[in-house]
Coordinates of C-alpha atoms and ligand atoms in Angstrom, one line a residue:
M936 CA 0.0 0.0 0.0
K937 CA 1.4 3.4 -0.9
I938 CA 1.3 5.6 2.1
A939 CA 0.9 9.4 1.8
R940 CA 3.6 11.3 3.6
F941 CA 3.6 14.8 4.9
S942 CA 5.9 17.4 3.2
R943 CA 8.3 18.9 5.7
I944 CA 6.4 22.2 6.1
G945 CA 3.1 20.2 6.0
F946 CA 4.2 18.2 9.0
I947 CA 5.4 21.1 11.0
L948 CA 2.2 23.0 10.3
A949 CA 0.0 20.0 11.0
A950 CA 1.8 19.2 14.3
A951 CA 1.8 22.9 15.3
G952 CA -1.9 23.0 14.2
S953 CA -2.5 20.2 16.7
A954 CA -0.6 21.9 19.4
V955 CA -2.0 25.4 18.9
G956 CA -5.5 25.1 20.1
L957 CA -8.0 26.3 22.6
G958 CA -5.4 25.6 25.2
N959 CA -3.1 28.4 24.0
I960 CA -5.6 31.1 23.4
W961 CA -7.7 31.1 26.4
K962 CA -6.2 28.7 28.9
F963 CA -2.6 29.8 29.0
P964 CA -3.2 33.5 29.5
Y965 CA -5.5 32.9 32.3
I966 CA -3.4 30.3 34.3
A967 CA -0.3 32.4 33.7
G968 CA -2.1 35.3 35.5
E969 CA -3.5 33.1 38.2
Y970 CA -0.2 31.5 39.1
G971 CA 2.1 34.5 39.3
G972 CA 2.5 35.9 35.8
G973 CA 6.2 36.0 35.0
A974 CA 7.3 33.5 37.6
F975 CA 4.8 31.0 36.2
V976 CA 5.7 31.7 32.7
L977 CA 9.3 31.0 33.6
V978 CA 8.4 27.7 35.3
Y979 CA 6.2 26.8 32.3
L980 CA 9.0 27.6 29.9
L981 CA 11.4 25.4 31.9
T982 CA 8.9 22.6 31.9
V983 CA 8.4 22.9 28.2
L984 CA 12.1 22.8 27.6
L985 CA 13.0 20.0 30.1
I986 CA 10.0 17.7 29.8
G987 CA 7.7 18.8 26.9
F988 CA 10.5 19.0 24.4
S989 CA 12.0 15.6 25.4
I990 CA 8.6 13.9 25.3
M991 CA 7.8 15.5 22.0
I992 CA 10.9 14.0 20.5
A993 CA 10.2 10.6 22.1
E994 CA 6.7 10.6 20.8
M995 CA 7.9 11.5 17.3
L996 CA 10.5 8.8 17.5
I997 CA 8.0 6.0 18.3
G998 CA 5.8 7.1 15.4
Y999 CA 8.7 7.6 13.0
L1000 CA 10.2 4.2 13.8
G1001 CA 6.9 2.3 14.2
R1002 CA 5.3 3.8 11.0
R1003 CA 1.8 2.5 12.0
D1004 CA -1.0 3.3 14.3
T1005 CA -0.1 3.8 17.9
V1006 CA -0.9 0.3 19.2
T1007 CA 1.0 -1.4 16.3
S1008 CA 3.9 0.9 16.6
F1009 CA 4.4 0.0 20.3
E1010 CA 3.9 -3.6 19.5
E1011 CA 6.4 -3.8 16.8
L1012 CA 9.1 -1.8 18.5
A1013 CA 8.9 -3.6 21.9
P1014 CA 11.2 -6.6 22.3
K1015 CA 9.3 -9.8 21.6
S1016 CA 9.1 -10.8 25.2
K1017 CA 7.4 -7.6 26.1
G1018 CA 4.2 -7.8 24.2
L1019 CA 2.2 -6.0 26.8
W1020 CA 3.7 -2.7 25.7
K1021 CA 1.2 -2.6 22.9
F1022 CA -1.3 -1.4 25.5
G1023 CA 0.8 1.8 25.6
G1024 CA -0.8 2.6 22.3
F1025 CA -4.3 2.9 23.8
Q1026 CA -3.4 6.4 24.8
A1027 CA -5.0 7.2 21.4
M1028 CA -8.4 6.8 23.1
A1029 CA -7.8 10.0 25.1
G1030 CA -8.1 12.1 21.9
L1031 CA -11.7 10.9 21.2
L1032 CA -12.7 11.5 24.7
I1033 CA -11.3 15.0 24.6
M1034 CA -13.2 15.5 21.3
T1035 CA -16.5 15.0 23.1
F1036 CA -16.3 18.4 24.8
Y1037 CA -13.8 20.1 22.4
S1038 CA -16.3 19.8 19.6
V1039 CA -19.0 21.4 21.8
V1040 CA -16.6 24.3 22.5
I1041 CA -15.9 24.7 18.8
G1042 CA -19.6 24.9 18.4
W1043 CA -19.8 27.8 20.8
I1044 CA -17.0 29.6 18.9
F1045 CA -18.9 29.1 15.6
N1046 CA -22.0 30.6 17.2
Y1047 CA -19.9 33.6 18.4
I1048 CA -18.5 34.2 14.9
I1049 CA -22.1 34.6 13.7
T1050 CA -23.4 36.7 16.6
S1051 CA -20.4 39.0 16.6
L1052 CA -21.4 40.0 13.1
S1053 CA -24.4 41.9 14.5
T1054 CA -24.4 43.2 18.1
L1055 CA -21.9 42.7 20.8
P1056 CA -22.9 42.7 24.4
A1057 CA -22.6 46.2 25.9
T1058 CA -21.6 45.2 29.4
V1059 CA -20.0 42.3 31.1
E1060 CA -23.3 41.5 32.8
Q1061 CA -25.0 41.3 29.5
A1062 CA -22.2 39.2 28.0
E1063 CA -22.5 36.9 31.0
Q1064 CA -26.2 36.6 30.4
T1065 CA -25.7 35.7 26.8
F1066 CA -23.1 33.1 27.4
G1067 CA -25.0 31.6 30.4
S1068 CA -28.3 31.3 28.5
M1069 CA -26.6 29.6 25.6
L1070 CA -24.7 27.3 27.9
H1071 CA -27.6 26.4 30.3
T1072 CA -30.7 26.6 28.2
D1073 CA -30.1 26.6 24.5
I1074 CA -29.8 23.0 23.3
G1075 CA -30.8 23.9 19.7
T1076 CA -28.0 26.3 19.0
Q1077 CA -25.3 24.2 20.7
L1078 CA -26.5 21.1 19.0
F1079 CA -26.6 22.8 15.6
Y1080 CA -23.0 24.0 15.8
H1081 CA -21.7 20.9 17.4
T1082 CA -23.1 19.1 14.4
V1083 CA -21.3 21.5 12.0
A1084 CA -18.1 20.9 13.9
F1085 CA -18.6 17.1 13.6
I1086 CA -19.3 17.2 9.9
W1087 CA -16.3 19.5 9.2
I1088 CA -13.8 17.4 11.2
T1089 CA -15.1 14.1 9.9
Y1090 CA -14.9 15.4 6.3
V1091 CA -11.3 16.5 6.7
V1092 CA -10.2 13.3 8.5
N1093 CA -11.8 11.2 5.8
K1094 CA -9.7 13.0 3.2
G1095 CA -6.6 11.6 4.8
I1096 CA -3.3 12.8 6.0
K1097 CA -2.2 14.5 2.7
G1098 CA -5.5 15.6 1.1
G1099 CA -7.3 16.5 4.3
I1100 CA -5.2 17.2 7.3
E1101 CA -2.1 18.6 5.6
K1102 CA -4.2 20.6 3.2
M1103 CA -6.4 22.2 5.9
N1104 CA -3.4 23.1 8.1
L1105 CA -1.5 24.6 5.1
V1106 CA -4.4 27.1 4.7
L1107 CA -5.7 27.6 8.2
M1108 CA -2.5 27.9 10.2
P1109 CA -1.0 30.8 8.1
M1110 CA -4.4 32.5 8.3
L1111 CA -4.5 32.1 12.1
M1112 CA -1.0 33.5 12.4
V1113 CA -1.9 36.5 10.2
I1114 CA -5.1 37.3 12.2
L1115 CA -3.4 37.0 15.6
G1116 CA -0.3 38.8 14.4
G1117 CA -2.3 41.7 13.0
M1118 CA -4.4 42.0 16.2
F1119 CA -1.2 41.8 18.2
L1120 CA 0.4 44.7 16.3
Y1121 CA -2.7 46.8 17.0
A1122 CA -2.6 45.9 20.7
M1123 CA 1.1 47.0 20.7
S1124 CA 0.0 50.5 19.8
L1125 CA -2.3 50.8 22.8
D1126 CA -1.1 52.3 26.1
T1127 CA -2.2 49.3 28.1
F1128 CA 0.2 47.0 26.2
S1129 CA 2.8 47.6 28.9
K1130 CA 0.3 46.6 31.6
A1131 CA -0.3 43.4 29.8
L1132 CA 3.4 42.8 29.6
D1133 CA 3.7 43.4 33.3
F1134 CA 0.8 41.0 34.0
M1135 CA 2.3 38.2 32.0
F1136 CA 6.0 38.7 32.7
M1137 CA 6.4 40.4 36.1
P1138 CA 7.4 37.5 38.4
H1139 CA 5.3 37.2 41.6
W1140 CA 7.4 34.5 43.2
E1141 CA 5.1 34.3 46.2
K1142 CA 2.4 32.8 44.0
I1143 CA 4.6 30.0 42.9
N1144 CA 4.0 26.8 44.8
A1145 CA 4.0 23.0 44.1
N1146 CA 0.6 23.4 42.6
A1147 CA 1.8 25.9 40.1
F1148 CA 4.4 23.4 39.0
V1149 CA 1.9 20.7 38.6
V1150 CA -0.4 23.0 36.6
A1151 CA 2.6 24.0 34.4
V1152 CA 3.4 20.4 33.6
G1153 CA -0.2 19.4 33.0
H1154 CA -0.7 22.4 30.7
A1155 CA 2.6 21.8 28.8
F1156 CA 1.2 18.3 27.9
F1157 CA -2.2 19.5 26.9
T1158 CA -0.9 22.4 24.9
L1159 CA 1.8 20.5 23.1
S1160 CA -0.7 17.7 22.3
L1161 CA 1.5 15.1 24.1
G1162 CA 0.5 11.8 25.6
M1163 CA -2.4 10.8 23.4
G1164 CA -0.8 9.6 20.2
A1165 CA -1.6 12.6 18.1
I1166 CA 2.0 13.6 17.4
M1167 CA 3.0 9.9 17.2
T1168 CA 0.3 9.2 14.5
Y1169 CA 1.4 12.2 12.5
S1170 CA 5.0 11.2 12.8
A1171 CA 4.2 7.8 11.3
S1172 CA 3.7 9.7 8.0
L1173 CA 7.1 11.5 8.2
E1174 CA 9.5 11.2 5.3
K1175 CA 12.5 9.0 5.9
N1176 CA 15.5 11.0 7.2
S1177 CA 13.4 13.6 8.8
N1178 CA 15.0 15.6 11.5
L1179 CA 12.9 15.0 14.5
V1180 CA 14.7 17.5 16.7
K1181 CA 14.2 20.4 14.3
N1182 CA 10.6 19.5 13.8
A1183 CA 10.0 19.2 17.5
F1184 CA 11.7 22.6 18.0
W1185 CA 9.4 24.3 15.5
V1186 CA 6.3 22.9 17.0
V1187 CA 7.3 23.8 20.6
F1188 CA 8.5 27.2 19.5
L1189 CA 5.3 28.1 17.5
D1190 CA 3.0 26.8 20.3
T1191 CA 4.8 28.9 22.9
L1192 CA 5.0 32.0 20.7
I1193 CA 1.3 31.9 19.9
A1194 CA 0.3 31.4 23.5
I1195 CA 2.4 34.4 24.5
V1196 CA 1.2 36.6 21.6
A1197 CA -2.5 35.6 22.3
G1198 CA -2.1 36.3 26.0
L1199 CA -0.5 39.8 25.5
M1200 CA -3.1 40.7 23.0
L1201 CA -6.1 39.6 25.1
F1202 CA -4.9 41.3 28.2
T1203 CA -4.1 44.5 26.4
F1204 CA -7.7 44.7 25.1
L1205 CA -9.1 43.7 28.5
Y1206 CA -7.1 46.5 30.2
Q1207 CA -7.8 49.1 27.6
Y1208 CA -11.5 48.5 27.0
G1209 CA -12.7 46.0 29.5
S1210 CA -12.7 44.9 33.1
G1211 CA -9.1 43.6 33.3
P1212 CA -8.0 40.0 33.4
A1213 CA -10.8 37.5 34.0
K1214 CA -10.6 33.7 34.2
G1215 CA -11.7 30.5 32.6
P1216 CA -14.1 30.4 29.7
G1217 CA -15.4 33.8 30.8
L1218 CA -12.2 35.4 29.5
V1219 CA -12.9 34.7 25.9
F1220 CA -16.7 34.3 25.9
I1221 CA -17.7 37.0 28.4
S1222 CA -15.1 39.7 29.1
L1223 CA -13.7 39.9 25.6
P1224 CA -16.9 40.5 23.7
A1225 CA -17.8 43.2 26.1
A1226 CA -14.4 44.8 25.6
F1227 CA -14.8 44.6 21.8
Y1228 CA -18.1 46.4 22.2
E1229 CA -16.3 49.4 23.5
M1230 CA -14.3 49.6 20.2
G1231 CA -17.3 50.2 18.0
I1232 CA -17.4 48.8 14.5
L1233 CA -13.7 47.9 14.7
G1234 CA -14.7 45.8 17.7
N1235 CA -17.1 43.8 15.6
I1236 CA -14.4 43.2 13.0
F1237 CA -11.9 42.1 15.6
A1238 CA -14.5 39.9 17.4
V1239 CA -15.3 38.1 14.1
L1240 CA -11.7 37.7 13.2
F1241 CA -10.7 36.6 16.7
F1242 CA -13.4 33.9 16.8
I1243 CA -12.5 32.8 13.3
A1244 CA -8.8 32.4 14.5
L1245 CA -10.0 30.5 17.6
A1246 CA -12.2 28.2 15.5
F1247 CA -9.2 27.5 13.2
A1248 CA -7.0 26.7 16.2
G1249 CA -9.7 24.3 17.5
L1250 CA -10.3 22.6 14.2
T1251 CA -6.7 22.0 13.4
S1252 CA -6.3 20.4 16.9
S1253 CA -9.5 18.4 16.5
V1254 CA -8.4 16.4 13.4
S1255 CA -5.3 15.4 15.3
L1256 CA -7.4 14.2 18.2
V1257 CA -9.5 11.9 15.9
E1258 CA -6.8 10.7 13.5
P1259 CA -5.0 8.3 15.9
M1260 CA -8.1 6.1 16.4
V1261 CA -9.0 6.3 12.8
Q1262 CA -5.5 5.1 11.9
Y1263 CA -5.9 2.3 14.5
F1264 CA -9.1 0.9 12.9
I1265 CA -7.6 1.2 9.4
D1266 CA -4.3 -0.5 10.3
R1267 CA -5.6 -3.1 12.7
F1268 CA -9.0 -4.0 11.4
G1269 CA -8.6 -3.1 7.7
W1270 CA -11.5 -0.6 7.8
S1271 CA -11.8 1.8 5.0
R1272 CA -10.9 5.4 5.9
L1273 CA -14.5 6.4 5.3
K1274 CA -15.9 3.8 7.7
A1275 CA -13.3 4.6 10.3
S1276 CA -13.8 8.4 10.1
I1277 CA -17.5 8.2 10.3
S1278 CA -17.5 5.8 13.2
M1279 CA -15.0 7.8 15.2
G1280 CA -16.9 11.0 14.3
L1281 CA -20.2 9.5 15.5
F1282 CA -18.5 8.4 18.7
F1283 CA -17.4 11.9 19.7
Y1284 CA -20.5 13.5 18.3
L1285 CA -23.0 11.3 20.2
I1286 CA -21.1 11.3 23.5
G1287 CA -20.5 15.1 22.9
I1288 CA -24.3 15.5 23.1
I1289 CA -24.2 14.1 26.6
A1290 CA -21.4 16.6 27.5
L1291 CA -23.5 19.3 26.0
L1292 CA -26.6 18.3 27.9
S1293 CA -24.7 18.1 31.2
N1294 CA -24.6 21.9 31.2
I1295 CA -28.3 22.3 30.4
D1296 CA -30.8 23.1 33.2
G1297 CA -33.0 20.1 33.7
F1298 CA -30.4 17.6 32.6
K1299 CA -27.6 18.9 34.7
D1300 CA -28.5 17.1 37.9
S1301 CA -28.7 13.7 36.5
L1302 CA -25.4 14.2 34.6
T1303 CA -23.4 15.5 37.6
W1304 CA -21.4 13.3 40.0
G1305 CA -19.7 14.9 42.9
D1306 CA -18.5 18.4 42.1
K1307 CA -18.3 17.9 38.3
N1308 CA -20.7 17.4 35.5
F1309 CA -20.0 15.0 32.7
F1310 CA -18.3 17.7 30.6
D1311 CA -15.9 18.6 33.4
W1312 CA -15.2 15.0 34.3
V1313 CA -14.1 14.1 30.8
D1314 CA -11.9 17.2 30.8
F1315 CA -10.4 16.4 34.2
F1316 CA -9.9 12.7 33.6
T1317 CA -8.2 13.1 30.3
A1318 CA -6.0 16.0 31.3
A1319 CA -5.2 14.9 34.8
V1320 CA -4.8 11.1 34.3
M1321 CA -4.7 10.0 30.7
L1322 CA -2.2 12.5 29.3
P1323 CA 0.4 12.3 32.0
L1324 CA 0.0 8.5 32.0
G1325 CA 0.6 8.5 28.2
G1326 CA 3.7 10.6 28.9
L1327 CA 5.0 8.3 31.5
V1328 CA 4.5 5.3 29.2
M1329 CA 6.4 7.0 26.4
A1330 CA 9.3 8.2 28.6
V1331 CA 9.8 4.7 30.1
F1332 CA 9.4 3.0 26.7
V1333 CA 12.0 5.1 24.9
G1334 CA 14.2 5.5 28.0
F1335 CA 14.4 1.9 29.1
V1336 CA 12.6 -0.5 26.8
L1337 CA 13.5 0.4 23.2
P1338 CA 17.0 -1.0 22.5
E1339 CA 19.6 1.7 23.0
E1340 CA 21.2 1.1 19.6
Q1341 CA 17.9 1.7 17.9
V1342 CA 17.3 5.0 19.7
S1343 CA 20.9 6.2 19.3
S1344 CA 21.1 5.3 15.6
V1345 CA 18.5 8.0 14.9
M1346 CA 18.8 10.5 17.7
K1347 CA 22.6 10.7 18.4
S1348 CA 23.4 12.5 15.2
Q1349 CA 20.4 14.8 15.6
L1350 CA 20.8 15.7 19.2
T1351 CA 24.6 15.6 19.3
W1352 CA 25.8 17.0 22.7
A1353 CA 22.3 17.1 24.0
Y1354 CA 21.7 13.3 23.5
P1355 CA 22.7 12.3 27.1
L1356 CA 20.6 15.1 28.5
W1357 CA 17.6 14.0 26.6
R1358 CA 18.0 10.4 27.7
F1359 CA 18.4 11.6 31.3
S1360 CA 15.3 13.6 31.1
L1361 CA 13.3 10.6 29.7
R1362 CA 14.7 8.2 32.2
Y1363 CA 14.5 10.2 35.4
I1364 CA 13.1 13.7 35.2
T1365 CA 10.0 13.0 33.2
P1366 CA 8.8 9.8 34.9
V1367 CA 9.1 11.4 38.3
A1368 CA 7.3 14.5 37.2
M1369 CA 4.5 12.5 35.6
V1370 CA 3.9 10.5 38.7
L1371 CA 3.8 13.6 40.8
V1372 CA 1.4 15.3 38.4
I1373 CA -1.0 12.3 38.3
L1374 CA -0.9 11.9 42.1
S1375 CA -1.4 15.5 42.9
L1376 CA -4.1 16.1 40.3
V1377 CA -6.2 13.2 41.5
G1378 CA -5.8 14.6 44.9
V1379 CA -3.6 12.0 46.6
L1380 CA -1.0 14.5 47.5
S1381 CA -3.2 17.5 48.2
Ligands
PFF1490 N1 -3.1 21.1 22.1 C1 -4.4 21.4 22.0 C2 -4.7 22.7 22.7 O1 -3.8 23.4 23.2 O2 -5.9 23.1 22.7 C3 -5.3 20.4 22.5 C4 -4.9 19.0 22.1 C5 -4.9 18.6 20.8 C6 -4.5 18.1 23.1 C7 -4.5 17.4 20.4 C8 -4.1 16.9 22.7 C9 -4.1 16.5 21.3 F1 -3.7 15.3 21.0

């Protein structure tokens, strides 16, 4: 079978497209502020460098050497006596679970593109009302846009790595960068830009604690799309003789750059026209539209462009969340791409409806367990447990299980002097960090 391979730029944009997502544009700015601005950014950058970058290379290596779906790649690379390692490949399931709520959020964003064309909310209270009533009462609108997201994503995945995923990323990623870049330049011309700089970069060391470190590691995984086979599956379609280190560098660099640019831009607008930094989903869906309102017609244009960019970020991440399981069914069960794409699409679409309903008054109570509804449980379980577990499995696999000659034959010449550092990180730093993250996030340590 002839396998379609990414071009070099296609791979970098697709992997960066996977990494740059909702996590960068609303989550990073908010948690950076919450956990001490500059001090957190520094901890986060160190985490990305020491752990994220190493795991990104390890994940690429497994895909690049394995050349198949995640399960088969682990199975074929593990020594014959260690067949159980194939279960490491089941990290791919996390992507579909994440998709259940990710697709609902993309639906909200589509809705905001359309509503920003007409009137923006005049006050934060009004914006809160609009968002709340969509979230808690409006099944029709949410379901409609969730369906649009499902059709879009399934269509692209069905077109395959080259004709679907690469093609979409080649168009949407540059557009996303142009939109964010343009809005960033405008933000730089406002007086409050320096306030945003302070907010993101002034270290408040007193806010840094063990929790901030755990949040930094957890976020590094989520934002870099690590631990769920997305990068691994894409890497299976890399050309022979690809430079994994350079690719990983570009992905990490673009992801970090876009998070910082988006954060500075958002906070400048919020300081200049709005109520200052706010947190969580409220940042993008509540405070920001109210700030755009203050800008008049330019605000409408910015709002539409901003939500388009956010939708692009979400869609390019989504295809990478679905592709690993699609690849799995194609490789292991001989399914056609059409059958695999539609089945995986329906899976996240239908379960996504449960996630959607779990925010709706009247359904909420029966879909809430403990302090979280279905939507939040899936978010929590994937981010807190599945991703770090996937990271742990990959670090141990590449650090200890894969024969050293196999690893060094590819990586030594690419990493040169940093090769021993990379191995050290995979063998000791990353596994310890992953275990700490899992334990503390599930509350054992706290
Ligand atoms: N990296 C994406 C974000 O920051 O929103 C989310 C994501 C995509 C996580 C793909 C994991 C993944 F495999």
